[in-house]
XYZ file of C-alpha atoms in Angstrom:
447
model
C -44.493 12.338 16.223
C -47.350 12.059 13.739
C -45.159 11.779 10.874
C -43.549 8.794 12.553
C -46.576 7.030 13.576
C -47.992 7.553 10.015
C -44.947 5.685 8.517
C -45.159 2.879 11.094
C -48.881 2.594 9.968
C -47.787 2.197 6.705
C -45.420 -1.155 7.460
C -46.391 -4.392 6.978
C -47.366 -6.226 9.981
C -44.108 -8.448 10.219
C -42.180 -5.486 9.564
C -44.262 -3.648 12.580
C -42.975 -6.479 14.490
C -39.456 -6.046 13.062
C -39.513 -2.629 14.144
C -40.703 -2.933 17.638
C -38.130 -6.131 18.395
C -35.158 -3.432 17.265
C -36.862 -0.969 19.593
C -36.851 -3.022 22.276
C -33.162 -4.146 21.650
C -32.156 -0.572 22.055
C -31.013 -0.314 18.524
C -33.227 2.541 17.744
C -32.619 4.463 20.906
C -29.696 6.143 19.682
C -31.582 7.303 16.441
C -35.113 6.620 14.650
C -33.214 8.610 11.510
C -32.961 6.130 8.664
C -34.493 2.744 10.200
C -38.190 3.374 9.333
C -37.142 4.398 5.911
C -35.087 0.762 5.379
C -37.956 -0.902 6.714
C -40.337 0.900 4.524
C -37.999 0.177 1.638
C -37.722 -3.670 2.617
C -41.310 -3.930 3.039
C -41.556 -3.241 -0.581
C -38.762 -5.187 -2.137
C -39.285 -3.777 -5.966
C -37.842 -0.408 -4.202
C -34.673 -1.803 -2.424
C -31.917 -2.917 -4.451
C -28.504 -3.543 -3.434
C -25.714 -1.156 -2.090
C -22.232 -1.366 -1.898
C -19.963 0.615 1.030
C -16.293 0.676 -0.465
C -13.720 0.919 2.331
C -10.707 2.289 0.468
C -7.182 2.299 2.231
C -5.226 4.782 0.663
C -1.415 3.944 -0.190
C -1.853 0.165 -0.239
C -2.095 -1.855 3.162
C 0.099 -4.808 4.142
C -1.538 -8.204 3.687
C 1.152 -9.413 6.006
C 0.208 -7.631 8.727
C -3.772 -7.424 8.334
C -5.216 -10.874 6.938
C -2.776 -12.743 5.452
C -0.095 -13.216 8.721
C 2.887 -15.434 8.740
C 3.604 -15.343 12.333
C 6.893 -16.966 13.231
C 8.594 -16.750 10.018
C 11.405 -14.166 8.966
C 9.029 -11.971 7.123
C 6.128 -12.074 9.565
C 7.422 -9.548 12.041
C 6.010 -8.593 15.702
C 2.676 -8.835 14.770
C 0.657 -12.095 15.904
C -2.592 -13.838 14.709
C -5.794 -14.449 16.656
C -8.593 -16.966 16.045
C -12.121 -15.359 14.429
C -15.113 -17.180 14.768
C -14.544 -19.140 12.134
C -12.494 -22.151 12.460
C -9.201 -22.129 10.896
C -9.250 -18.301 9.888
C -6.934 -15.933 11.637
C -6.198 -12.349 11.166
C -4.589 -9.909 12.850
C -4.303 -9.279 17.001
C -4.777 -5.716 16.189
C -8.484 -6.161 14.766
C -10.313 -8.011 17.665
C -13.442 -6.576 16.802
C -13.438 -7.735 13.057
C -12.691 -11.506 14.161
C -16.181 -11.386 15.337
C -17.340 -10.769 11.951
C -15.218 -13.447 10.294
C -18.944 -15.312 9.342
C -19.773 -12.435 7.133
C -16.483 -12.094 5.455
C -14.655 -13.813 2.387
C -10.993 -12.654 2.804
C -9.303 -12.969 -0.611
C -5.545 -13.768 0.189
C -4.409 -14.269 -3.465
C -5.110 -10.729 -5.053
C -2.506 -10.132 -7.943
C -1.590 -7.366 -10.767
C 1.646 -6.241 -11.800
C 1.246 -2.551 -10.885
C 3.563 -1.367 -8.432
C 2.936 2.258 -9.020
C 0.595 4.270 -6.916
C -1.107 5.551 -9.859
C -1.488 3.148 -12.395
C -2.339 0.566 -9.697
C -5.085 3.130 -8.212
C -6.913 3.441 -11.345
C -6.685 -0.542 -12.331
C -8.204 -1.200 -8.749
C -10.730 1.499 -9.209
C -11.766 0.833 -12.637
C -10.811 -2.271 -13.584
C -8.862 -1.093 -16.359
C -5.119 0.223 -16.790
C -4.922 3.903 -17.881
C -4.332 3.441 -21.819
C -4.849 5.909 -24.461
C -7.740 8.595 -24.456
C -10.548 6.090 -22.792
C -11.507 7.791 -19.591
C -12.475 4.949 -17.652
C -15.430 5.227 -15.178
C -14.451 4.266 -11.518
C -16.313 1.313 -9.715
C -18.724 3.827 -7.688
C -19.621 5.856 -10.703
C -20.671 2.534 -12.790
C -22.953 1.188 -9.499
C -24.420 4.631 -9.555
C -25.152 4.207 -13.055
C -26.889 0.614 -12.613
C -28.640 0.722 -9.450
C -29.180 4.621 -8.714
C -32.471 6.404 -9.687
C -32.193 10.010 -11.796
C -34.960 11.405 -9.370
C -33.271 10.274 -6.031
C -33.183 12.929 -3.551
C -29.776 11.785 -2.456
C -26.759 11.312 -4.623
C -26.201 8.075 -6.077
C -22.383 7.814 -5.503
C -20.971 9.518 -2.089
C -17.134 9.455 -1.640
C -16.118 10.319 1.740
C -12.598 11.994 2.302
C -10.958 10.778 -0.873
C -7.185 11.748 -1.249
C -7.327 12.023 -5.212
C -3.839 13.846 -5.738
C -2.494 10.575 -7.199
C -4.855 9.494 -9.547
C -7.694 11.743 -9.681
C -9.283 10.346 -12.948
C -9.637 6.918 -10.666
C -12.089 8.596 -8.479
C -14.329 10.294 -11.232
C -17.115 9.164 -13.624
C -14.995 8.996 -16.866
C -16.525 8.511 -19.966
C -20.008 7.936 -17.997
C -20.355 11.803 -17.652
C -20.870 13.847 -14.721
C -24.775 12.631 -13.981
C -22.589 9.976 -12.639
C -19.975 11.795 -10.454
C -19.768 11.614 -6.808
C -20.743 14.156 -4.350
C -17.527 14.410 -2.241
C -17.649 15.228 1.418
C -14.700 15.958 3.412
C -11.935 16.416 1.631
C -12.067 19.968 1.648
C -11.776 22.770 4.530
C -14.965 21.557 5.880
C -13.464 17.866 6.276
C -11.480 18.579 9.408
C -11.036 16.124 11.733
C -13.573 13.498 12.478
C -14.812 14.980 15.821
C -14.968 18.477 14.537
C -18.394 20.131 14.869
C -18.000 20.800 10.695
C -16.580 17.342 9.760
C -18.313 15.441 7.093
C -20.058 18.358 6.035
C -22.028 19.170 2.503
C -19.980 22.310 1.534
C -22.812 25.350 0.795
C -25.943 22.986 1.390
C -27.148 25.644 3.611
C -28.499 28.844 1.906
C -26.311 32.291 3.375
C -28.212 34.114 6.015
C -27.980 36.878 3.964
C -30.387 35.263 1.122
C -34.155 34.246 1.410
C -35.587 31.095 0.059
C -37.598 33.645 -2.395
C -34.436 35.302 -3.646
C -33.057 31.748 -4.109
C -36.274 30.698 -6.138
C -36.401 33.832 -8.880
C -32.305 33.005 -9.231
C -32.592 29.835 -9.829
C -35.692 30.570 -12.190
C -33.709 33.022 -14.062
C -30.541 30.416 -14.382
C -32.484 27.776 -15.637
C -33.891 29.957 -18.222
C -30.723 31.042 -19.441
C -29.866 27.247 -19.536
C -32.423 25.777 -21.131
C -32.035 28.180 -24.036
C -27.867 27.539 -23.839
C -28.412 23.521 -23.892
C -30.881 23.766 -26.845
C -27.941 24.818 -28.766
C -25.445 22.960 -27.255
C -26.776 19.296 -26.018
C -23.312 18.382 -25.097
C -23.867 20.495 -22.047
C -26.932 18.838 -20.505
C -25.417 16.458 -18.122
C -24.139 19.377 -16.503
C -27.501 20.949 -16.295
C -28.623 17.648 -14.601
C -26.219 17.505 -12.280
C -26.831 21.252 -11.233
C -30.403 20.116 -10.847
C -29.584 17.415 -8.681
C -27.529 19.678 -6.265
C -30.854 22.212 -6.120
C -32.725 19.164 -5.163
C -30.648 18.345 -2.555
C -30.446 21.564 -1.069
C -34.272 21.609 -0.539
C -34.316 17.787 0.386
C -35.205 16.612 3.849
C -33.135 13.565 2.854
C -30.052 16.094 3.291
C -30.699 15.634 7.230
C -28.819 12.051 6.262
C -25.565 14.147 6.676
C -26.719 15.560 9.681
C -24.311 13.185 12.390
C -25.342 15.141 15.214
C -28.685 13.191 15.133
C -26.823 10.211 16.479
C -26.330 9.231 19.928
C -22.414 10.229 21.454
C -22.456 6.581 22.178
C -23.298 5.642 18.917
C -20.612 7.781 17.224
C -17.820 6.629 19.844
C -18.626 3.065 18.517
C -17.532 4.039 15.167
C -14.527 6.035 16.622
C -14.728 9.928 16.494
C -12.104 9.707 13.517
C -12.596 11.123 10.223
C -12.733 7.252 9.153
C -14.784 5.805 11.716
C -17.518 8.922 11.422
C -17.282 8.310 7.501
C -18.461 5.073 8.040
C -21.189 6.326 10.067
C -22.239 8.668 7.820
C -21.951 5.714 4.934
C -24.491 3.777 7.039
C -26.960 6.506 7.172
C -26.791 6.894 3.341
C -27.372 3.647 2.512
C -30.251 3.325 4.978
C -31.693 5.952 2.737
C -31.256 4.115 -0.632
C -27.842 5.394 -1.564
C -26.089 2.742 -3.939
C -22.688 3.298 -3.416
C -20.745 5.168 -0.674
C -16.920 5.071 -0.624
C -15.198 6.059 2.786
C -11.365 6.328 2.434
C -9.070 5.632 5.477
C -5.795 7.814 4.184
C -3.923 7.337 7.606
C -3.469 8.840 11.360
C -1.648 11.967 12.223
C -2.858 13.954 9.339
C -1.044 11.322 7.089
C -2.227 10.927 3.180
C -0.800 8.176 2.221
C -0.765 6.359 5.529
C -0.954 2.537 4.544
C 2.224 3.299 2.292
C 4.524 2.134 4.980
C 8.008 2.120 3.724
C 9.462 2.831 7.201
C 7.989 2.178 10.364
C 5.476 -0.244 9.458
C 4.381 -1.999 12.175
C 3.669 0.840 14.702
C 2.071 2.471 11.531
C -0.412 -0.169 10.716
C -1.093 -0.877 14.227
C -2.476 2.754 14.683
C -4.280 2.544 11.007
C -6.006 -1.135 12.782
C -6.992 0.958 15.699
C -9.369 3.269 13.415
C -10.253 0.588 11.410
C -11.300 -2.015 13.572
C -14.339 -0.283 15.512
C -15.523 1.572 12.690
C -15.770 -1.535 10.452
C -17.259 -3.638 13.195
C -19.794 -1.078 14.112
C -21.020 -0.632 10.400
C -21.397 -4.265 9.920
C -23.045 -4.237 13.499
C -25.564 -1.937 12.372
C -26.239 -2.841 8.849
C -26.962 -6.349 10.499
C -29.233 -4.610 12.731
C -31.225 -2.759 10.430
C -31.560 -5.850 8.160
C -29.412 -4.165 5.376
C -26.415 -6.477 5.657
C -27.684 -8.898 3.278
C -28.235 -6.393 0.808
C -25.135 -4.169 1.474
C -21.770 -5.377 0.097
C -18.862 -3.842 2.080
C -15.562 -4.308 0.061
C -12.062 -3.637 1.717
C -9.214 -3.225 -0.473
C -6.197 -0.645 -1.642
C -4.078 -0.344 -4.594
C -1.906 -3.545 -3.782
C -0.184 -5.036 -0.934
C 3.257 -4.529 0.839
C 6.533 -6.552 0.401
C 6.992 -9.579 2.577
C 10.250 -9.006 3.315
C 10.933 -5.964 5.753
C 13.346 -3.802 5.006
C 16.357 -1.914 6.983
C 13.615 0.848 7.943
C 11.484 -1.191 9.289
C 9.005 -0.747 6.290
C 7.548 -2.919 3.672
C 7.518 -1.492 -0.044
C 4.823 -2.276 -2.901
C 4.248 -5.393 -3.551
C 1.224 -6.149 -6.250
C 2.312 -9.883 -6.564
C 0.203 -11.346 -3.665
C -1.964 -9.258 -1.512
C -5.332 -9.074 0.112
C -9.095 -7.823 -0.591
C -11.832 -8.579 1.837
C -15.851 -8.716 0.975
C -18.500 -8.571 3.152
C -22.408 -8.977 3.665
C -24.229 -8.148 0.303
C -25.668 -11.637 0.052
C -22.094 -13.480 -0.691
C -20.799 -16.961 1.278
C -18.650 -15.415 4.379
C -16.767 -17.467 6.800
C -14.113 -18.371 4.197
C -10.351 -17.429 3.125
C -9.973 -17.886 -1.112
C -6.626 -18.430 -2.174
C -3.294 -19.035 -0.111
C -0.155 -17.473 -0.641
C 3.357 -19.504 0.609
C 4.783 -19.595 3.704
C 6.766 -16.585 3.267
C 4.125 -14.587 1.740
C 6.261 -13.982 -1.491
C 3.993 -16.212 -4.177
C 0.746 -17.271 -4.437
C 0.235 -21.182 -4.317
C -3.756 -21.420 -4.881
C -6.531 -19.660 -6.715
C -4.708 -16.239 -8.208
C -7.751 -13.767 -8.578
C -7.014 -11.095 -11.018
C -8.605 -7.590 -10.390
C -11.247 -7.661 -13.045
C -12.502 -11.222 -11.096
C -12.998 -9.364 -8.102
C -15.006 -6.221 -10.021
C -17.086 -8.954 -11.336
C -17.669 -10.926 -8.349
C -18.997 -7.585 -6.776
C -21.047 -6.517 -9.737
C -22.719 -10.281 -9.826
C -23.589 -10.007 -6.034
C -24.849 -6.639 -6.597
C -26.894 -8.040 -9.402
C -25.099 -6.145 -12.054
C -24.316 -7.733 -15.549
C -20.512 -7.299 -15.310
C -20.575 -7.901 -18.995
C -22.641 -4.964 -20.181
C -21.592 -2.311 -22.265
C -21.092 1.290 -22.181
C -20.128 3.453 -25.127
C -16.711 5.421 -24.118
C -15.709 8.749 -24.989
C -13.949 7.395 -27.796
C -16.982 5.646 -29.289
C -16.210 2.247 -28.393
C -17.997 -0.341 -26.414
C -16.331 -0.696 -23.379
C -17.636 -3.586 -20.557
C -18.333 -3.230 -17.074
C -15.654 -4.998 -16.262
C -13.015 -6.658 -18.741
C -14.760 -9.663 -20.574
C -11.803 -12.115 -19.564
C -13.091 -11.467 -15.922
C -14.374 -14.897 -13.864
C -16.453 -14.158 -10.871
C -15.423 -16.210 -7.836
C -18.070 -18.714 -7.777
C -17.322 -20.030 -4.446
C -18.162 -16.721 -3.222
C -21.505 -15.989 -5.013
């Protein structure tokens, strides 16, 4: 309690007033963790930089059954559209809570690429470049971590929750930026479990084994450091690995690691997000952003132990309905809490997958790969929400207005985060590579 009072006394008068308002509203009743840190950071704008949460839909979600419905047409399927809080903008009936957040969202209905292969499309959307030649392009999270992260941060600058990396493993890594900017991966191993499991979304090997004392660890680390220093003096290329190892040790010893303790949240809060792995992953993302982590991604791979759940070649409608039931409460609760904590304007939430699905329904009741015209959504981060960008034809097969390429989208995200998309990094081949392709045109109507 004394620490709590000290942190409160450190806040400005206006921040203390805001804290009291949040407390009176019950926002702080569930968990004190994180909110004071957020307010303290907000009281000093120099310390608070933007953050990005990527909600990655593994397999390619159907735009026709989420954010660009065509009810009453041959391609429309069985789903109905519903009104949102923004006049004229309608989304799926199975996303009713998100419909109340339409004023925060910019729905881009005219994304287009030529890549219909999972691996190549995943690489393109997550890095901004197609996999060509020897260049190892970094994923978006690594690029943001490099630009917005801090080398001395106690928490990682990039956390990836429940990723499914088998189809395009390089698209999830730091590429030529090196291990300094690799993500801390949570929830893809044996400890990942289901979202409501006591061990779900734990960071592996964070706690010391019962048989090893802190003094023993200190001694071992001192010995390792001495050996590494000598090795690195002779082989400088190994230095980034040493830095990454040092960060892991710093995390083990840091109180900030409690960000991963979802048990600090009330059952009511955890229920609001949904006790799926994705829902709890969104809750974890919120806790990490509250503590200044600049990039967190949460993957929704599927339900019922699916790993490419959005890849609905068969039984599309029942599957998308189930996935929407996971997506809707988690994303909505995330936006609610970011707003309540004063972080929505500085936190960009991005929803997308590697491509969309065919407007035409196949004989198996499914939709196949369709990169020609699909949807992505941006929310928060200071963008102009409450609008739909672009338009597809009545049957959903073509774009009739405002085609948006992947580099355009990524450049928009960068600018919203105050990152120069034209900035270049030196690749593993010695060639300078822009954060985003130089031909990209950010969406001015969103920024």
